[in-house]
Amino acid sequence: SQQGEEDPQALSIQEGENATMNCSYKTSINNLQWYRQNSGRGLVHLILIRSNEREKHSGRLRVTLDTSKKSSSLLITASRAADTASYFCATDGMPGANSKLTFGKGITLSVRP
Amino acid sequence: GAGVSQSPRYKVAKRGQDVALRCDPISGHVSLFWYQQALGQGPEFLTYFQNEAQLDKSGLPSDRFFAERPEGSVSTLKIQRTQQEDSAVYLCASSSPVEDTQYFGPGTRLTVL
């Protein structure tokens, strides 16, 4: 079963614009991670935010976490055509590196050149 | 360094055939996960190994699915008597004890005719 739900399901923007994607989840978490998946490829890890963190940055990525609302957002600034991909949020519920991830259904991002 | 590798990348099987999918994790990673990703969906957890021990197989959909990691490195996911509903991308991920990030391989796309 899917833990998270991302919205929107699909997003189309112009190159240079910012893209904001949201994720909601149902149960308590230890970490929340965002992954990117290009067509026909595996998942690439983008960023991890822990349950005691509220915001994190990595390059053009900014992720926020609101545990009271059980939601997270991923912001990609100054988007590029190469950012076109599916984006997934994933949560785990146990401390340590041994926890299975529960994914949402994903958001399809299209960046028009 | 080398990432997670999986083979074959593509597999076509006739219904009723047995298949074996291989995963080579990142060297030194003790945790190994298998996920199943249906078309248009997020990955769903199948099973987890810590070294050679299979600690969680709660996601395996039926007793036709079997996974092993006999020497604590390479893992094989075997599906017996394949059915059309087994068609999916099978993803393998590994992680180290010092971080919570799971690193994914490119996946094996299984098509059952």
mmCIF file of C-alpha atoms in Angstrom:
data_model
loop_
_atom_site.group_PDB
_atom_site.id
_atom_site.type_symbol
_atom_site.label_atom_id
_atom_site.label_comp_id
_atom_site.label_asym_id
_atom_site.label_seq_id
_atom_site.Cartn_x
_atom_site.Cartn_y
_atom_site.Cartn_z
ATOM 1 C CA SER A 1 0.000 0.000 0.000
ATOM 2 C CA GLN A 2 1.162 3.509 -0.708
ATOM 3 C CA GLN A 3 1.974 5.657 2.307
ATOM 4 C CA GLY A 4 2.307 8.988 0.633
ATOM 5 C CA GLU A 5 0.346 10.928 -1.872
ATOM 6 C CA GLU A 6 2.006 13.514 -4.015
ATOM 7 C CA ASP A 7 0.294 16.404 -5.685
ATOM 8 C CA PRO A 8 -0.080 17.511 -8.306
ATOM 9 C CA GLN A 9 0.032 14.234 -10.214
ATOM 10 C CA ALA A 10 1.473 16.060 -13.205
ATOM 11 C CA LEU A 11 3.149 19.418 -13.571
ATOM 12 C CA SER A 12 4.227 21.235 -16.726
ATOM 13 C CA ILE A 13 6.329 24.379 -16.501
ATOM 14 C CA GLN A 14 8.616 26.524 -18.624
ATOM 15 C CA GLU A 15 12.368 26.282 -18.264
ATOM 16 C CA GLY A 16 13.580 28.763 -15.688
ATOM 17 C CA GLU A 17 10.411 28.628 -13.614
ATOM 18 C CA ASN A 18 10.230 27.077 -10.167
ATOM 19 C CA ALA A 19 8.488 23.751 -9.579
ATOM 20 C CA THR A 20 6.777 22.933 -6.300
ATOM 21 C CA MET A 21 5.668 19.407 -5.510
ATOM 22 C CA ASN A 22 3.847 18.297 -2.390
ATOM 23 C CA CYS A 23 3.674 15.016 -0.516
ATOM 24 C CA SER A 24 1.401 13.924 2.302
ATOM 25 C CA TYR A 25 1.784 10.801 4.386
ATOM 26 C CA LYS A 26 -0.262 8.944 6.950
ATOM 27 C CA THR A 27 1.822 7.495 9.768
ATOM 28 C CA SER A 28 4.701 8.681 11.933
ATOM 29 C CA ILE A 29 8.038 8.791 10.161
ATOM 30 C CA ASN A 30 11.726 8.776 10.918
ATOM 31 C CA ASN A 31 12.890 10.293 7.628
ATOM 32 C CA LEU A 32 11.351 11.539 4.413
ATOM 33 C CA GLN A 33 13.268 11.296 1.172
ATOM 34 C CA TRP A 34 12.701 12.555 -2.328
ATOM 35 C CA TYR A 35 13.779 10.544 -5.361
ATOM 36 C CA ARG A 36 13.816 11.270 -9.096
ATOM 37 C CA GLN A 37 13.207 8.691 -11.789
ATOM 38 C CA ASN A 38 13.871 9.265 -15.447
ATOM 39 C CA SER A 39 11.975 7.201 -17.970
ATOM 40 C CA GLY A 40 13.242 3.629 -17.940
ATOM 41 C CA ARG A 41 15.838 4.290 -15.289
ATOM 42 C CA GLY A 42 16.291 3.563 -11.607
ATOM 43 C CA LEU A 43 15.618 5.946 -8.750
ATOM 44 C CA VAL A 44 18.120 8.680 -7.975
ATOM 45 C CA HIS A 45 18.237 9.959 -4.421
ATOM 46 C CA LEU A 46 17.795 13.737 -4.202
ATOM 47 C CA ILE A 47 17.511 14.722 -0.571
ATOM 48 C CA LEU A 48 16.683 13.335 2.874
ATOM 49 C CA ILE A 49 15.035 15.287 5.672
ATOM 50 C CA ARG A 50 14.753 13.915 9.188
ATOM 51 C CA SER A 51 11.625 14.140 11.286
ATOM 52 C CA ASN A 52 13.245 16.701 13.596
ATOM 53 C CA GLU A 53 14.198 18.992 10.697
ATOM 54 C CA ARG A 54 11.928 21.559 9.106
ATOM 55 C CA GLU A 55 13.847 22.653 6.040
ATOM 56 C CA LYS A 56 16.822 21.518 4.030
ATOM 57 C CA HIS A 57 18.619 22.789 0.950
ATOM 58 C CA SER A 58 20.762 21.082 -1.646
ATOM 59 C CA GLY A 59 21.772 23.085 -4.713
ATOM 60 C CA ARG A 60 18.576 24.081 -6.514
ATOM 61 C CA LEU A 61 16.477 21.888 -4.244
ATOM 62 C CA ARG A 62 14.648 22.987 -1.130
ATOM 63 C CA VAL A 63 12.590 20.570 0.906
ATOM 64 C CA THR A 64 10.338 21.346 3.848
ATOM 65 C CA LEU A 65 8.722 19.031 6.344
ATOM 66 C CA ASP A 66 5.700 19.699 8.554
ATOM 67 C CA THR A 67 5.205 16.718 10.820
ATOM 68 C CA SER A 68 2.077 18.234 12.392
ATOM 69 C CA LYS A 69 0.410 18.223 8.987
ATOM 70 C CA LYS A 70 2.228 15.088 7.823
ATOM 71 C CA SER A 71 3.339 16.823 4.673
ATOM 72 C CA SER A 72 6.462 17.786 2.764
ATOM 73 C CA SER A 73 7.201 19.934 -0.223
ATOM 74 C CA LEU A 74 10.007 19.864 -2.755
ATOM 75 C CA LEU A 75 10.925 23.060 -4.558
ATOM 76 C CA ILE A 76 13.153 23.001 -7.619
ATOM 77 C CA THR A 77 14.314 26.496 -8.511
ATOM 78 C CA ALA A 78 15.312 27.698 -11.967
ATOM 79 C CA SER A 79 14.145 24.476 -13.592
ATOM 80 C CA ARG A 80 15.924 22.964 -16.576
ATOM 81 C CA ALA A 81 14.732 20.632 -19.316
ATOM 82 C CA ALA A 82 16.910 17.952 -17.723
ATOM 83 C CA ASP A 83 14.700 18.105 -14.599
ATOM 84 C CA THR A 84 11.943 16.418 -16.604
ATOM 85 C CA ALA A 85 11.270 13.196 -14.696
ATOM 86 C CA SER A 86 8.986 11.549 -12.161
ATOM 87 C CA TYR A 87 9.486 12.561 -8.553
ATOM 88 C CA PHE A 88 8.629 10.384 -5.574
ATOM 89 C CA CYS A 89 8.538 10.999 -1.873
ATOM 90 C CA ALA A 90 9.344 8.055 0.368
ATOM 91 C CA THR A 91 9.061 7.614 4.102
ATOM 92 C CA ASP A 92 10.464 5.183 6.598
ATOM 93 C CA GLY A 93 9.156 4.600 10.070
ATOM 94 C CA MET A 94 12.116 3.190 11.937
ATOM 95 C CA PRO A 95 15.482 4.587 12.971
ATOM 96 C CA GLY A 96 18.585 3.222 11.357
ATOM 97 C CA ALA A 97 19.482 2.121 7.850
ATOM 98 C CA ASN A 98 17.363 -0.994 7.929
ATOM 99 C CA SER A 99 13.972 0.456 7.276
ATOM 100 C CA LYS A 100 11.877 -0.245 4.229
ATOM 101 C CA LEU A 101 10.698 2.778 2.276
ATOM 102 C CA THR A 102 7.068 3.476 1.503
ATOM 103 C CA PHE A 103 6.593 5.491 -1.669
ATOM 104 C CA GLY A 104 3.864 7.669 -3.071
ATOM 105 C CA LYS A 105 2.579 7.316 -6.625
ATOM 106 C CA GLY A 106 4.839 10.046 -7.954
ATOM 107 C CA ILE A 107 4.602 13.357 -9.752
ATOM 108 C CA THR A 108 5.409 13.705 -13.436
ATOM 109 C CA LEU A 109 7.285 16.936 -14.069
ATOM 110 C CA SER A 110 7.697 18.256 -17.607
ATOM 111 C CA VAL A 111 9.983 21.213 -18.154
ATOM 112 C CA ARG A 112 9.492 22.850 -21.549
ATOM 113 C CA PRO A 113 12.630 24.320 -23.140
ATOM 114 C CA GLY B 1 32.654 4.070 -7.147
ATOM 115 C CA ALA B 2 30.324 1.527 -8.730
ATOM 116 C CA GLY B 3 26.649 1.789 -7.886
ATOM 117 C CA VAL B 4 24.046 -0.933 -7.540
ATOM 118 C CA SER B 5 23.841 -3.088 -10.630
ATOM 119 C CA GLN B 6 21.066 -5.405 -11.727
ATOM 120 C CA SER B 7 20.777 -8.033 -14.418
ATOM 121 C CA PRO B 8 19.205 -8.671 -16.760
ATOM 122 C CA ARG B 9 17.876 -5.205 -17.519
ATOM 123 C CA TYR B 10 14.978 -6.678 -19.462
ATOM 124 C CA LYS B 11 13.373 -10.090 -19.220
ATOM 125 C CA VAL B 12 10.504 -11.509 -21.219
ATOM 126 C CA ALA B 13 8.995 -14.721 -19.894
ATOM 127 C CA LYS B 14 6.143 -16.891 -20.960
ATOM 128 C CA ARG B 15 3.485 -17.426 -18.345
ATOM 129 C CA GLY B 16 4.456 -20.343 -16.159
ATOM 130 C CA GLN B 17 8.206 -19.941 -16.593
ATOM 131 C CA ASP B 18 10.572 -19.382 -13.698
ATOM 132 C CA VAL B 19 12.806 -16.292 -13.680
ATOM 133 C CA ALA B 20 15.808 -15.201 -11.620
ATOM 134 C CA LEU B 21 16.786 -11.573 -11.193
ATOM 135 C CA ARG B 22 20.195 -10.586 -9.864
ATOM 136 C CA CYS B 23 21.310 -7.641 -7.775
ATOM 137 C CA ASP B 24 24.894 -6.563 -7.017
ATOM 138 C CA PRO B 25 24.812 -4.032 -4.177
ATOM 139 C CA ILE B 26 27.374 -1.351 -3.481
ATOM 140 C CA SER B 27 30.452 -2.938 -1.924
ATOM 141 C CA GLY B 28 30.271 -2.855 1.861
ATOM 142 C CA HIS B 29 26.550 -2.201 2.066
ATOM 143 C CA VAL B 30 25.049 -4.636 4.532
ATOM 144 C CA SER B 31 21.396 -3.791 3.874
ATOM 145 C CA LEU B 32 19.698 -4.858 0.656
ATOM 146 C CA PHE B 33 16.102 -4.245 -0.371
ATOM 147 C CA TRP B 34 13.909 -5.463 -3.233
ATOM 148 C CA TYR B 35 10.980 -3.395 -4.511
ATOM 149 C CA GLN B 36 8.375 -3.980 -7.212
ATOM 150 C CA GLN B 37 7.186 -1.079 -9.342
ATOM 151 C CA ALA B 38 4.067 -1.501 -11.452
ATOM 152 C CA LEU B 39 3.505 0.803 -14.398
ATOM 153 C CA GLY B 40 2.519 4.277 -13.284
ATOM 154 C CA GLN B 41 2.967 3.481 -9.596
ATOM 155 C CA GLY B 42 5.584 4.041 -6.952
ATOM 156 C CA PRO B 43 7.836 1.196 -5.861
ATOM 157 C CA GLU B 44 6.450 -1.214 -3.281
ATOM 158 C CA PHE B 45 8.582 -3.075 -0.765
ATOM 159 C CA LEU B 46 9.108 -6.789 -1.252
ATOM 160 C CA THR B 47 11.858 -7.963 1.087
ATOM 161 C CA TYR B 48 14.912 -6.879 3.101
ATOM 162 C CA PHE B 49 18.266 -8.484 3.951
ATOM 163 C CA GLN B 50 20.848 -7.546 6.506
ATOM 164 C CA ASN B 51 23.974 -9.355 5.352
ATOM 165 C CA GLU B 52 22.764 -12.881 4.544
ATOM 166 C CA ALA B 53 19.777 -12.784 6.877
ATOM 167 C CA GLN B 54 16.362 -12.118 5.389
ATOM 168 C CA LEU B 55 14.815 -10.020 8.139
ATOM 169 C CA ASP B 56 11.598 -8.948 6.458
ATOM 170 C CA LYS B 57 9.742 -10.646 3.631
ATOM 171 C CA SER B 58 6.345 -9.218 4.413
ATOM 172 C CA GLY B 59 5.986 -7.617 0.974
ATOM 173 C CA LEU B 60 6.424 -10.765 -1.103
ATOM 174 C CA PRO B 61 3.045 -11.142 -2.855
ATOM 175 C CA SER B 62 2.916 -14.936 -2.895
ATOM 176 C CA ASP B 63 4.927 -18.048 -2.177
ATOM 177 C CA ARG B 64 5.993 -18.006 -5.820
ATOM 178 C CA PHE B 65 8.423 -15.236 -4.884
ATOM 179 C CA PHE B 66 11.667 -16.200 -3.216
ATOM 180 C CA ALA B 67 14.780 -14.145 -2.468
ATOM 181 C CA GLU B 68 18.200 -15.106 -1.211
ATOM 182 C CA ARG B 69 21.541 -13.536 -0.386
ATOM 183 C CA PRO B 70 23.663 -16.504 0.661
ATOM 184 C CA GLU B 71 27.009 -14.755 1.128
ATOM 185 C CA GLY B 72 25.741 -11.385 2.200
ATOM 186 C CA SER B 73 26.548 -9.604 -1.050
ATOM 187 C CA VAL B 74 24.834 -10.554 -4.322
ATOM 188 C CA SER B 75 21.114 -11.233 -4.065
ATOM 189 C CA THR B 76 18.742 -13.132 -6.340
ATOM 190 C CA LEU B 77 14.995 -12.684 -6.563
ATOM 191 C CA LYS B 78 13.323 -15.730 -8.027
ATOM 192 C CA ILE B 79 9.772 -15.881 -9.292
ATOM 193 C CA GLN B 80 8.334 -19.297 -9.986
ATOM 194 C CA ARG B 81 5.494 -20.023 -12.402
ATOM 195 C CA THR B 82 5.291 -16.411 -13.529
ATOM 196 C CA GLN B 83 1.904 -14.816 -14.061
ATOM 197 C CA GLN B 84 0.943 -11.774 -16.121
ATOM 198 C CA GLU B 85 0.386 -9.746 -12.957
ATOM 199 C CA ASP B 86 4.080 -10.230 -12.132
ATOM 200 C CA SER B 87 4.960 -7.888 -15.004
ATOM 201 C CA ALA B 88 6.702 -4.915 -13.406
ATOM 202 C CA VAL B 89 10.069 -3.321 -12.834
ATOM 203 C CA TYR B 90 11.971 -4.974 -10.000
ATOM 204 C CA LEU B 91 14.272 -2.589 -8.189
ATOM 205 C CA CYS B 92 17.088 -3.424 -5.836
ATOM 206 C CA ALA B 93 18.541 -0.970 -3.334
ATOM 207 C CA SER B 94 21.356 -1.098 -0.825
ATOM 208 C CA SER B 95 22.392 1.024 2.117
ATOM 209 C CA SER B 96 25.188 1.250 4.660
ATOM 210 C CA PRO B 97 24.825 1.250 8.440
ATOM 211 C CA VAL B 98 26.001 4.864 8.709
ATOM 212 C CA GLU B 99 23.362 6.524 6.586
ATOM 213 C CA ASP B 100 19.657 6.096 5.920
ATOM 214 C CA THR B 101 19.823 6.664 2.170
ATOM 215 C CA GLN B 102 18.988 3.721 -0.049
ATOM 216 C CA TYR B 103 20.792 3.618 -3.380
ATOM 217 C CA PHE B 104 18.846 2.045 -6.198
ATOM 218 C CA GLY B 105 19.911 0.009 -9.186
ATOM 219 C CA PRO B 106 18.506 0.557 -12.687
ATOM 220 C CA GLY B 107 15.929 -2.194 -12.245
ATOM 221 C CA THR B 108 14.898 -5.239 -14.224
ATOM 222 C CA ARG B 109 11.818 -4.824 -16.383
ATOM 223 C CA LEU B 110 9.950 -8.138 -16.395
ATOM 224 C CA THR B 111 7.267 -8.765 -18.979
ATOM 225 C CA VAL B 112 5.209 -11.931 -18.685
ATOM 226 C CA LEU B 113 3.347 -12.898 -21.825
#
